[in-house]
PDB file of C-alpha atoms in Angstrom:
ATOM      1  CA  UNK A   1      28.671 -15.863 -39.309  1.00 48.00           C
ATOM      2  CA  UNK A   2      29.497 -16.337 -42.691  1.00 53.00           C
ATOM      3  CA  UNK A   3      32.908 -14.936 -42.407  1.00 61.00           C
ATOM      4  CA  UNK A   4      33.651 -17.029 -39.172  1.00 54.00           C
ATOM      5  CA  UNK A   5      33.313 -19.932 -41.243  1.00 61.00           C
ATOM      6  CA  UNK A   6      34.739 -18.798 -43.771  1.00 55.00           C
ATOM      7  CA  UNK A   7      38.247 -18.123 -42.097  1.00 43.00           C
ATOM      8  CA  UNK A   8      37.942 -21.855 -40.336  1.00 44.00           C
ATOM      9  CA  UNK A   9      37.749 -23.148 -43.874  1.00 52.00           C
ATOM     10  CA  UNK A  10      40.926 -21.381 -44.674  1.00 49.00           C
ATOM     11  CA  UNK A  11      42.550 -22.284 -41.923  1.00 45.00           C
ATOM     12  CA  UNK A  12      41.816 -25.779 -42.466  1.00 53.00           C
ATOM     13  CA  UNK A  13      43.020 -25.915 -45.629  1.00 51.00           C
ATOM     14  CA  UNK A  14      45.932 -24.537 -44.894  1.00 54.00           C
ATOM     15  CA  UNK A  15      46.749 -27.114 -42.406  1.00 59.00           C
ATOM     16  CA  UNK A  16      48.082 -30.557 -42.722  1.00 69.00           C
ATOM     17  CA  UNK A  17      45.651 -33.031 -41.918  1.00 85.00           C
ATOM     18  CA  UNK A  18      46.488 -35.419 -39.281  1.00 91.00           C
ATOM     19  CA  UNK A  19      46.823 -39.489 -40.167  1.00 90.00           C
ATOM     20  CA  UNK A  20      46.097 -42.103 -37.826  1.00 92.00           C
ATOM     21  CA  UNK A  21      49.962 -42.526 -37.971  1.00 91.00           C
ATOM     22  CA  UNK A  22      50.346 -39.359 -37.205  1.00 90.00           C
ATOM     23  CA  UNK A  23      48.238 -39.832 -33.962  1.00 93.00           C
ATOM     24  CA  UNK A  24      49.524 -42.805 -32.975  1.00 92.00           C
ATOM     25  CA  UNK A  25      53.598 -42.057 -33.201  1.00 92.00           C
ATOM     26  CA  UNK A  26      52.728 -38.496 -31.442  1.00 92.00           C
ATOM     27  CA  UNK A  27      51.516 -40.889 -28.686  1.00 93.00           C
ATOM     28  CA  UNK A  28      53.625 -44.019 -29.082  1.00 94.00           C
ATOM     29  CA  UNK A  29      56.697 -40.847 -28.224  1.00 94.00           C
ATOM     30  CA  UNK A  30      54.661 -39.829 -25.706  1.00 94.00           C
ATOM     31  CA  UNK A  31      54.348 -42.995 -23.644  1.00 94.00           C
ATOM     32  CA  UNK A  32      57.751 -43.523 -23.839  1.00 95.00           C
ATOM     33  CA  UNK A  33      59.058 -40.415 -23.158  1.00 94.00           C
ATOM     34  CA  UNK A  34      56.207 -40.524 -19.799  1.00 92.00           C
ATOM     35  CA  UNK A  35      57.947 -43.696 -18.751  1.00 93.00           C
ATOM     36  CA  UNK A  36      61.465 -41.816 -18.894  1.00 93.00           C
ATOM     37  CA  UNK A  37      60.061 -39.076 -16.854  1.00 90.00           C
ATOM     38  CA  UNK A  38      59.028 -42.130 -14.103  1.00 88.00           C
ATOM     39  CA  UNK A  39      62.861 -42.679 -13.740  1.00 90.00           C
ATOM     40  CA  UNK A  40      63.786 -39.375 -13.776  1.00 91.00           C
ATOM     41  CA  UNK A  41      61.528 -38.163 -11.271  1.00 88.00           C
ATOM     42  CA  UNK A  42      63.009 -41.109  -9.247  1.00 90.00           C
ATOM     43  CA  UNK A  43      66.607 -39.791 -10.322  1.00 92.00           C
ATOM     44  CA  UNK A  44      65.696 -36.017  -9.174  1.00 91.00           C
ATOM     45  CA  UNK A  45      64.462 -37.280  -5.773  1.00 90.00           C
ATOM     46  CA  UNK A  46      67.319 -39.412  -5.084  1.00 94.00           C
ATOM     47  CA  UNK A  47      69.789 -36.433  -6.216  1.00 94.00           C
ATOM     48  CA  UNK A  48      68.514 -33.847  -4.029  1.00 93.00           C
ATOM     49  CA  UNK A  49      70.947 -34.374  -1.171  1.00 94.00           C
ATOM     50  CA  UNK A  50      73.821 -33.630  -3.825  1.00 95.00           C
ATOM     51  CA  UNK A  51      72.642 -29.977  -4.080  1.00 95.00           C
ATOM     52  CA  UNK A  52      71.567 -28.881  -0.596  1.00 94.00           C
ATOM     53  CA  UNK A  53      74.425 -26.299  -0.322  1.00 95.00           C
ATOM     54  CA  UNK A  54      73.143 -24.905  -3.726  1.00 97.00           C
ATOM     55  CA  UNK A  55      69.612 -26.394  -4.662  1.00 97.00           C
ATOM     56  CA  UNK A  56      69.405 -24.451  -7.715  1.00 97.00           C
ATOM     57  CA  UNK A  57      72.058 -26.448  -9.579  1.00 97.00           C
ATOM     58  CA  UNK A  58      69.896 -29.132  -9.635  1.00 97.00           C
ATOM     59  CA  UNK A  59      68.009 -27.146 -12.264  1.00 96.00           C
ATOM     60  CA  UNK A  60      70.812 -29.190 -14.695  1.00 97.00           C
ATOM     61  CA  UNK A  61      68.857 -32.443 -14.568  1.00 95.00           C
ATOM     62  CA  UNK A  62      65.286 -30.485 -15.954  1.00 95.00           C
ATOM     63  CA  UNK A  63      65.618 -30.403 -19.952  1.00 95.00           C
ATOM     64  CA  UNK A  64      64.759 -34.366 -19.987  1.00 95.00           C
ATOM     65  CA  UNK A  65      61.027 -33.237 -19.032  1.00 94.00           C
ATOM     66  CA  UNK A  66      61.229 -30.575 -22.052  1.00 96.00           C
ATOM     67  CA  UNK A  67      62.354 -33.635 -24.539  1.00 97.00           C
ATOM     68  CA  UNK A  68      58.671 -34.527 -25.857  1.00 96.00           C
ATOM     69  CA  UNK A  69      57.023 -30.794 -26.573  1.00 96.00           C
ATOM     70  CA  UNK A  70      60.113 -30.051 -28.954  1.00 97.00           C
ATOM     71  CA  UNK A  71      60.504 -34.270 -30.445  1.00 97.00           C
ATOM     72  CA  UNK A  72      57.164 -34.342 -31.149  1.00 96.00           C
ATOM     73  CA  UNK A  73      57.159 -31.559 -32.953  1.00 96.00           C
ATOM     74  CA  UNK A  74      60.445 -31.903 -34.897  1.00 96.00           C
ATOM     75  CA  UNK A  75      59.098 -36.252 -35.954  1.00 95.00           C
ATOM     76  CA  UNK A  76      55.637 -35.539 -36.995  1.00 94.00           C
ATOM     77  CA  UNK A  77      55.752 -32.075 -38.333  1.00 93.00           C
ATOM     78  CA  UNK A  78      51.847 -31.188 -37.610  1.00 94.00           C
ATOM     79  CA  UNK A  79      50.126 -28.425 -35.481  1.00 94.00           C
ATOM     80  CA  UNK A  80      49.216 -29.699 -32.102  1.00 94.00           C
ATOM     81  CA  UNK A  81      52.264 -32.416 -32.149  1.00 95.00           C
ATOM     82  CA  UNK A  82      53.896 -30.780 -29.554  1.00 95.00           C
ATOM     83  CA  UNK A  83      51.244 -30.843 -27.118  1.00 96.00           C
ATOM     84  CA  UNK A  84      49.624 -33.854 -27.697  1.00 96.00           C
ATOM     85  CA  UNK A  85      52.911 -36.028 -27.373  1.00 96.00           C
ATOM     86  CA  UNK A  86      53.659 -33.761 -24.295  1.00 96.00           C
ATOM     87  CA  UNK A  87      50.489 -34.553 -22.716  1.00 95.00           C
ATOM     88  CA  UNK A  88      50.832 -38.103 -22.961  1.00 95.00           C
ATOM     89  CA  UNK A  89      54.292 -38.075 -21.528  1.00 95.00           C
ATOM     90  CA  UNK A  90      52.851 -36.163 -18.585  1.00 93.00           C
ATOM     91  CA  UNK A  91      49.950 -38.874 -18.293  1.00 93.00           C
ATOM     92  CA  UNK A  92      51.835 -41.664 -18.204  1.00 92.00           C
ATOM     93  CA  UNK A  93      53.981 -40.004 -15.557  1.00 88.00           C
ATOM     94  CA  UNK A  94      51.497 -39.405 -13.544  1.00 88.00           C
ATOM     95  CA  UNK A  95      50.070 -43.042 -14.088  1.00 88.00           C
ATOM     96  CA  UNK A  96      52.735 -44.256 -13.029  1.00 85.00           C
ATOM     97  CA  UNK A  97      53.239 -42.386  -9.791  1.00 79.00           C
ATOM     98  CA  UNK A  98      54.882 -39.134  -9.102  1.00 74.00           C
ATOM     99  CA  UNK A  99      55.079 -37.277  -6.065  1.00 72.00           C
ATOM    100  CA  UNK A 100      54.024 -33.862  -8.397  1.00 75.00           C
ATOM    101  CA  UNK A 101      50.596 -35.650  -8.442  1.00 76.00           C
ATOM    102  CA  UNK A 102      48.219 -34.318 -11.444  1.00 80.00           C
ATOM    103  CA  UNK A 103      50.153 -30.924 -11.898  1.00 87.00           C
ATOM    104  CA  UNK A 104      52.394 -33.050 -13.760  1.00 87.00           C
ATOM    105  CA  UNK A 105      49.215 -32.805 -16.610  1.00 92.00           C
ATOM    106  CA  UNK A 106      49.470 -28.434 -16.505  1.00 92.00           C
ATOM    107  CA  UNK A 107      52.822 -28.775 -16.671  1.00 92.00           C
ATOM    108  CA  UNK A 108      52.960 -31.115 -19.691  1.00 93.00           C
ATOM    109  CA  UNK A 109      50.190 -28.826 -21.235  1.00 95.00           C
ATOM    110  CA  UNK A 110      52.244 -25.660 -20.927  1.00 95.00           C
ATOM    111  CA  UNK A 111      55.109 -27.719 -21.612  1.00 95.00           C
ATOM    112  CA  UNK A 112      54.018 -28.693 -25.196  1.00 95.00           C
ATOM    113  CA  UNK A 113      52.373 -25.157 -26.367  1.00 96.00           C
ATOM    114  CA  UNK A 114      55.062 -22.834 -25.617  1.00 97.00           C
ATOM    115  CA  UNK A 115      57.331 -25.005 -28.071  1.00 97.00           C
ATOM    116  CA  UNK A 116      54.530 -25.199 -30.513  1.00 95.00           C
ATOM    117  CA  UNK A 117      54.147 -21.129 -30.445  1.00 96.00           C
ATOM    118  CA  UNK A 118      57.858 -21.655 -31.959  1.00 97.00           C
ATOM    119  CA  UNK A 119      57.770 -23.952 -34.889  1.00 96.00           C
ATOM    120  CA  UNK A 120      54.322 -21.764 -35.410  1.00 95.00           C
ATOM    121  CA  UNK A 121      55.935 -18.605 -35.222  1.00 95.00           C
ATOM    122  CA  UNK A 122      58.273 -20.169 -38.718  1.00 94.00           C
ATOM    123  CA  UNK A 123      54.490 -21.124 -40.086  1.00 91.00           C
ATOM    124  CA  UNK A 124      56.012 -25.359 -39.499  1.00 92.00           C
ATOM    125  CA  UNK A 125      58.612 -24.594 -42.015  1.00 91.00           C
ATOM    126  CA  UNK A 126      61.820 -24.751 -40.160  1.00 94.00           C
ATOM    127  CA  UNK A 127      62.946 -28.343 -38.642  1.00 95.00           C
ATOM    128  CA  UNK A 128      66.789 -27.099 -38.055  1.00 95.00           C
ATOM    129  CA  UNK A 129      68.874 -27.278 -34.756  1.00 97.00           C
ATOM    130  CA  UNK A 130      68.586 -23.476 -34.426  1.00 97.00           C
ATOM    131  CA  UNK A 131      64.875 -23.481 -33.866  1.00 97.00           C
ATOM    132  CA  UNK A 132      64.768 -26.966 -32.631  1.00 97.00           C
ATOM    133  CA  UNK A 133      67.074 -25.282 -29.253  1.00 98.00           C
ATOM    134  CA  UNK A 134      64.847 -21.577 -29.371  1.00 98.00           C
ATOM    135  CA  UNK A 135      62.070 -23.805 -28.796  1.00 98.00           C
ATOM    136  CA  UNK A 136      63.347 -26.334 -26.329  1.00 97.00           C
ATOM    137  CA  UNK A 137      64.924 -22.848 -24.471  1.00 98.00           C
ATOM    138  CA  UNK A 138      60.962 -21.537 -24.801  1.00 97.00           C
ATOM    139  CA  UNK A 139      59.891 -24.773 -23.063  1.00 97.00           C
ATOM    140  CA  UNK A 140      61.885 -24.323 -19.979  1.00 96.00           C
ATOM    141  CA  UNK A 141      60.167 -20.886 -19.658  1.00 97.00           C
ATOM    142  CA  UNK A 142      56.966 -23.082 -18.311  1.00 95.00           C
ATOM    143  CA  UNK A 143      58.314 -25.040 -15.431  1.00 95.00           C
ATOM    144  CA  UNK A 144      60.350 -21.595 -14.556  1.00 97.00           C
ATOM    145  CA  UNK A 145      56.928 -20.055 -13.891  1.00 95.00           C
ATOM    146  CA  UNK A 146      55.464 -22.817 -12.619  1.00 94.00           C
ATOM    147  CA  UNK A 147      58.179 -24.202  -9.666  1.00 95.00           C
ATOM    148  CA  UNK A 148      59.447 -20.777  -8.820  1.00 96.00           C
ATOM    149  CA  UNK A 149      55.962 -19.636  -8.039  1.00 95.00           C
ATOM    150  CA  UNK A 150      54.996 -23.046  -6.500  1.00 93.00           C
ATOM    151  CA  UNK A 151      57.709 -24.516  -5.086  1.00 93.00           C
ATOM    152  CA  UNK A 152      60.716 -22.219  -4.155  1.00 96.00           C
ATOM    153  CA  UNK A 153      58.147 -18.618  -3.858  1.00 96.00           C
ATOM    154  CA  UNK A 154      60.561 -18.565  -0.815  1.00 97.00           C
ATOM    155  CA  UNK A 155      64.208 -18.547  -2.392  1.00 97.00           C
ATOM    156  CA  UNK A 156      66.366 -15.591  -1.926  1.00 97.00           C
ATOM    157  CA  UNK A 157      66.366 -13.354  -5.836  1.00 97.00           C
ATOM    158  CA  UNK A 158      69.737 -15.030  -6.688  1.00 97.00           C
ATOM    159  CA  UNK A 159      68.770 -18.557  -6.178  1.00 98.00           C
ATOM    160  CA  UNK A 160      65.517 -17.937  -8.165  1.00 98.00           C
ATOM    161  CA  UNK A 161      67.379 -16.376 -10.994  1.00 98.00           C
ATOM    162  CA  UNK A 162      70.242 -18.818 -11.126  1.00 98.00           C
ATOM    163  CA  UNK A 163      67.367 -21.553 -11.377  1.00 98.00           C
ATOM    164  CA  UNK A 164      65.508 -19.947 -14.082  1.00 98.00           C
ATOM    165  CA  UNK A 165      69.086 -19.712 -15.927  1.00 98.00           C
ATOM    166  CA  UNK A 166      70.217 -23.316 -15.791  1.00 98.00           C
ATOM    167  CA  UNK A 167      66.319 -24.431 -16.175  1.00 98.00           C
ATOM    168  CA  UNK A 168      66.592 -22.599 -19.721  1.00 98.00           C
ATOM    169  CA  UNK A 169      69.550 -23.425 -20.505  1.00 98.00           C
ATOM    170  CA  UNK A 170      69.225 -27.434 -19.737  1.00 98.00           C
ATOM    171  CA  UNK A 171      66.074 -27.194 -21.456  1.00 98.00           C
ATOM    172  CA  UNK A 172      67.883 -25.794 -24.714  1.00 98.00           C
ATOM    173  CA  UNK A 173      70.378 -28.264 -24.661  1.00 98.00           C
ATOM    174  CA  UNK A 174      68.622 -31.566 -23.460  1.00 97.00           C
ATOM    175  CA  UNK A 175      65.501 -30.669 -24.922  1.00 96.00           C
ATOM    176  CA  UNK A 176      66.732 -28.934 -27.941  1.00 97.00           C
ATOM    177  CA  UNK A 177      69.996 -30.531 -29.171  1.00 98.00           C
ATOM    178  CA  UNK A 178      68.616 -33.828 -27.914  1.00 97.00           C
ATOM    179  CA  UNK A 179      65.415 -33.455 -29.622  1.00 97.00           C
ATOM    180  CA  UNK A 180      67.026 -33.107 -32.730  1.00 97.00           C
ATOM    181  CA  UNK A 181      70.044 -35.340 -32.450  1.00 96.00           C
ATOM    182  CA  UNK A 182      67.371 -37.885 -31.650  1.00 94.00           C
ATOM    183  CA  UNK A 183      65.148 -36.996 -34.810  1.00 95.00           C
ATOM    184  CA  UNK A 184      68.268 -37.469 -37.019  1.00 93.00           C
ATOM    185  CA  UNK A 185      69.219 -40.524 -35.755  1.00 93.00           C
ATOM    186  CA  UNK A 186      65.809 -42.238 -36.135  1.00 90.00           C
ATOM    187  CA  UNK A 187      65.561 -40.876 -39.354  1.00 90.00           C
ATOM    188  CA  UNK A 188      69.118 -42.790 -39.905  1.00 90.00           C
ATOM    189  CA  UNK A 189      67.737 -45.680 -38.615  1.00 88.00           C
ATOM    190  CA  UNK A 190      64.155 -45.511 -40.904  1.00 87.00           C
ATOM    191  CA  UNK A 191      62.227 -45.482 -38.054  1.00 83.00           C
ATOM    192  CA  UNK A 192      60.523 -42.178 -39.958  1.00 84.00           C
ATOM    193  CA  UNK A 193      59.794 -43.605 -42.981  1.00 84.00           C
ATOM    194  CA  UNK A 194      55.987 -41.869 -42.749  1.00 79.00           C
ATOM    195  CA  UNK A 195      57.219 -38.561 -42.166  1.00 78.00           C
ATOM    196  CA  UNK A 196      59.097 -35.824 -43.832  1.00 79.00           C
ATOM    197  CA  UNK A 197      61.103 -35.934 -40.706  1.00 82.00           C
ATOM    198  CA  UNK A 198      62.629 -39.036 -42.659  1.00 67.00           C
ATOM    199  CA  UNK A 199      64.724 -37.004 -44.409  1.00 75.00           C
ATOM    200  CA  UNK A 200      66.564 -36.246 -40.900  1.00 60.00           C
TER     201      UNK A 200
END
């Protein structure tokens, strides 16, 4: 027993302790990034007819729901970021109304740890563009799982694997680039001032 406690005193002191400000702009990202997702669930429905002769190209549009897992990491800088402004993206989206119903909330969970396991895996020392697009590309791997086993278990091989592809890859780019392009420039702006994410 003693030893269990032990180790959950070290790793406690090893992490950073979370501020209220730390809460509350993990959140604050999170709501807004939930209310994007509204619109973009909106814009995916209304852009299906464009891909009917291949559906998996739609797969383009997806790294805007892998924005807040990798942005929420990259601005506050703290275990548990990731999910937690994640979560509340996928709360308010489903709040607000979308046809996904609550799987929105597994997705968002999933959605948020798989880019934490990144930053993790460089022990929250790395805030670059490299890692910032490994773990928006790590992100995509959830709704890859999760749609091709739920929603398309019928697609031919090639249409799944060309959909797991562009899922990734939009996820990298959209989630990852845009992540940390958007970091930077709110660091330019000072919107970071409580964070060493400040320094861009």
């Amino acid at each position: 027993m003693k030893s269990v406690k032990a180790v959950l005193a070290a790793l406690r002191g090893r992490l950073p302790r979370w501020r209220t400000v730390d809460i509350v702009v993990a959140a604050v990202l999170g709501v807004a990034v939930g209310v994007v997702f509204w619109f973009w669930g909106m814009l995916w429905s209304v852009t299906e007819p464009v891909f009917l002769v291949f559906p998996p190209a739609q797969a383009v549009l997806y790294g805007v729901w892998l924005v807040p897992g990798v942005l929420g990491m990259l601005v506050v800088r703290k275990a548990g970021a990731g999910v937690l402004t994640s979560v509340a993206a996928a709360a308010v989206s489903a709040l607000l109304g979308t046809s996904w119903g609550l799987m929105v909330l597994v997705a968002g969970l999933a959605q948020g740890l798989l880019p934490e396991l990144v930053f993790a895996g460089a022990r929250y020392r790395r805030w670059g563009m490299g890692i910032s697009v490994l773990a928006g590309a790590a992100a995509g791997l959830a709704p890859v799982a999760m749609d091709l086993t739920l929603y398309y278990p019928t697609w031919p091989p090639h249409f799944m694997a060309a959909y797991g592809v562009l899922v990734v890859a939009s996820a990298a780019l959209i989630g990852g680039v845009g992540s940390r392009a958007l970091t930077s420039a709110l660091a330019r702006a000072g919107a970071l001032s409580p964070f060493p994410s400040a320094r861009g």
